[in-house]
């Protein structure tokens, strides 16, 4: 049985089905999506109620994913933290909030490595990418947020100096490259 373009599951097919729906039917559909998962609820809250409504929740989820309670049976979930940051950014377009989450990710990861001696090359590569992304977004931040970014990266460099795998050196270089003011 061949699949026609009408039978494919893609955005065009979904959009075609959505267009004739009445406003009450669309609200019912969104309500069903809202009830389907906590992730959908966070997305809708952030998109429709404003980024400030969910930022603290996202921060906690990112931090917990990267540095779970050492006495719990939860593992480090870098991919989940990255997904949360990506979803927040898609939902809100909020650059300062996205930078906040990226820095939370790097700070929690650095604490994890410094406190517990966590050692994994992919882990450090993910922290470095997140730091690079936060720094790349700095020009889009208001000046007070750029100064805060610089302060946080300098604190990170101090904390990361005790971490091996070249990570501490990398964070130190990023802090130095930012110069005296961001």
C-alpha positions as semicolon CSV with decimal commas, in nm:
position;residue;x (nm);y (nm);z (nm)
1;X;0,000;0,000;0,000
2;X;0,157;0,328;-0,105
3;X;0,140;0,639;0,107
4;X;0,007;0,949;-0,061
5;X;0,085;1,303;0,044
6;X;-0,262;1,312;0,203
7;X;-0,172;1,016;0,427
8;X;0,154;1,156;0,564
9;X;0,170;1,276;0,920
10;X;0,334;1,618;0,899
11;X;0,255;1,978;0,987
12;X;0,083;2,044;0,653
13;X;-0,157;1,757;0,710
14;X;-0,227;1,868;1,068
15;X;-0,275;2,231;0,963
16;X;-0,525;2,121;0,698
17;X;-0,727;1,945;0,968
18;X;-0,704;2,241;1,208
19;X;-0,814;2,515;0,969
20;X;-1,185;2,419;0,957
21;X;-1,214;2,375;1,337
22;X;-1,426;2,623;1,527
23;X;-1,272;2,823;1,814
24;X;-1,444;2,602;2,077
25;X;-1,310;2,289;1,904
26;X;-0,958;2,438;1,899
27;X;-0,986;2,522;2,269
28;X;-1,093;2,164;2,343
29;X;-0,797;2,031;2,144
30;X;-0,552;2,258;2,328
31;X;-0,711;2,154;2,659
32;X;-0,657;1,789;2,570
33;X;-0,293;1,864;2,489
34;X;-0,263;2,056;2,816
35;X;-0,388;1,756;3,012
36;X;-0,173;1,509;2,816
37;X;0,162;1,595;2,978
38;X;0,342;1,825;3,221
39;X;0,570;1,924;2,936
40;X;0,276;2,052;2,732
41;X;0,148;2,244;3,036
42;X;0,486;2,411;3,090
43;X;0,504;2,502;2,722
44;X;0,156;2,656;2,720
45;X;0,215;2,841;3,047
46;X;0,542;2,985;2,918
47;X;0,399;3,073;2,575
48;X;0,065;3,214;2,683
49;X;0,119;3,345;3,036
50;X;0,469;3,481;2,987
51;X;0,818;3,346;3,044
52;X;0,837;3,467;3,403
53;X;0,559;3,226;3,502
54;X;0,761;2,913;3,429
55;X;1,127;3,023;3,444
56;X;1,178;2,919;3,808
57;X;1,022;2,579;3,736
58;X;1,245;2,529;3,431
59;X;1,551;2,635;3,636
60;X;1,474;2,374;3,901
61;X;1,412;2,101;3,643
62;X;1,737;2,181;3,459
63;X;1,936;2,186;3,781
64;X;1,782;1,859;3,904
65;X;1,853;1,690;3,571
66;X;2,220;1,789;3,569
67;X;2,289;1,753;3,942
68;X;2,034;1,515;4,094
69;X;2,038;1,452;4,466
70;X;2,344;1,229;4,516
71;X;2,149;1,017;4,767
72;X;1,867;0,950;4,522
73;X;1,866;0,681;4,256
74;X;1,825;0,942;3,980
75;X;2,095;0,953;3,720
76;X;2,243;1,259;3,553
77;X;2,019;1,348;3,258
78;X;2,206;1,597;3,039
79;X;1,980;1,536;2,740
80;X;1,671;1,615;2,946
81;X;1,824;1,942;3,067
82;X;1,913;2,039;2,709
83;X;1,562;1,952;2,591
84;X;1,406;2,165;2,866
85;X;1,618;2,464;2,766
86;X;1,529;2,416;2,400
87;X;1,157;2,390;2,480
88;X;1,167;2,702;2,696
89;X;1,333;2,898;2,417
90;X;1,085;2,770;2,158
91;X;0,789;2,849;2,382
92;X;0,897;3,199;2,482
93;X;1,169;3,339;2,258
94;X;1,295;3,488;2,587
95;X;1,671;3,537;2,539
96;X;1,747;3,647;2,899
97;X;1,552;3,349;3,034
98;X;1,728;3,115;2,794
99;X;2,068;3,249;2,905
100;X;1,956;3,201;3,267
101;X;1,875;2,836;3,196
102;X;2,200;2,779;3,008
103;X;2,399;2,924;3,296
104;X;2,198;2,719;3,545
105;X;2,288;2,410;3,341
106;X;2,659;2,497;3,340
107;X;2,665;2,600;3,707
108;X;2,488;2,284;3,823
109;X;2,712;2,070;3,605
110;X;3,023;2,240;3,734
111;X;2,908;2,190;4,094
112;X;2,837;1,824;4,018
113;X;3,186;1,774;3,876
114;X;3,363;1,972;4,151
115;X;3,167;1,824;4,443
116;X;3,141;1,463;4,335
117;X;3,426;1,427;4,089
118;X;3,194;1,351;3,799
119;X;3,402;1,257;3,498
120;X;3,259;1,210;3,152
121;X;3,395;1,364;2,833
122;X;3,050;1,404;2,675
123;X;2,923;1,569;2,993
124;X;3,196;1,833;2,983
125;X;3,146;1,885;2,610
126;X;2,776;1,954;2,677
127;X;2,865;2,204;2,951
128;X;3,110;2,378;2,718
129;X;2,850;2,401;2,437
130;X;2,594;2,548;2,678
131;X;2,846;2,804;2,801
132;X;2,936;2,895;2,442
133;X;2,568;2,940;2,358
134;X;2,508;3,163;2,662
135;X;2,809;3,379;2,571
136;X;2,699;3,395;2,205
137;X;2,361;3,530;2,319
138;X;2,524;3,804;2,533
139;X;2,492;4,077;2,265
140;X;2,114;4,024;2,271
141;X;2,096;4,088;2,646
142;X;2,030;4,419;2,817
143;X;2,351;4,568;2,961
144;X;2,268;4,472;3,322
145;X;2,216;4,111;3,214
146;X;2,545;4,113;3,023
147;X;2,724;4,228;3,339
148;X;2,551;3,952;3,537
149;X;2,659;3,697;3,274
150;X;3,019;3,812;3,312
151;X;3,000;3,784;3,693
152;X;2,856;3,435;3,672
153;X;3,110;3,316;3,416
154;X;3,392;3,449;3,635
155;X;3,248;3,259;3,936
156;X;3,220;2,951;3,716
157;X;3,585;2,985;3,616
158;X;3,687;2,994;3,981
159;X;3,479;2,687;4,066
160;X;3,576;2,499;3,749
161;X;3,947;2,551;3,813
162;X;3,932;2,244;4,040
163;X;3,781;2,029;3,765
164;X;3,998;1,827;3,530
165;X;3,942;1,702;3,176
166;X;4,049;2,044;3,044
167;X;3,711;2,179;3,148
168;X;3,845;2,419;3,410
169;X;4,094;2,560;3,161
170;X;3,820;2,601;2,901
171;X;3,590;2,794;3,136
172;X;3,885;3,010;3,243
173;X;3,959;3,094;2,880
174;X;3,595;3,184;2,814
175;X;3,594;3,414;3,119
176;X;3,920;3,578;3,005
177;X;3,786;3,625;2,651
178;X;3,487;3,813;2,790
179;X;3,729;4,076;2,915
180;X;3,672;4,326;3,193
181;X;3,313;4,403;3,090
182;X;3,054;4,221;2,886
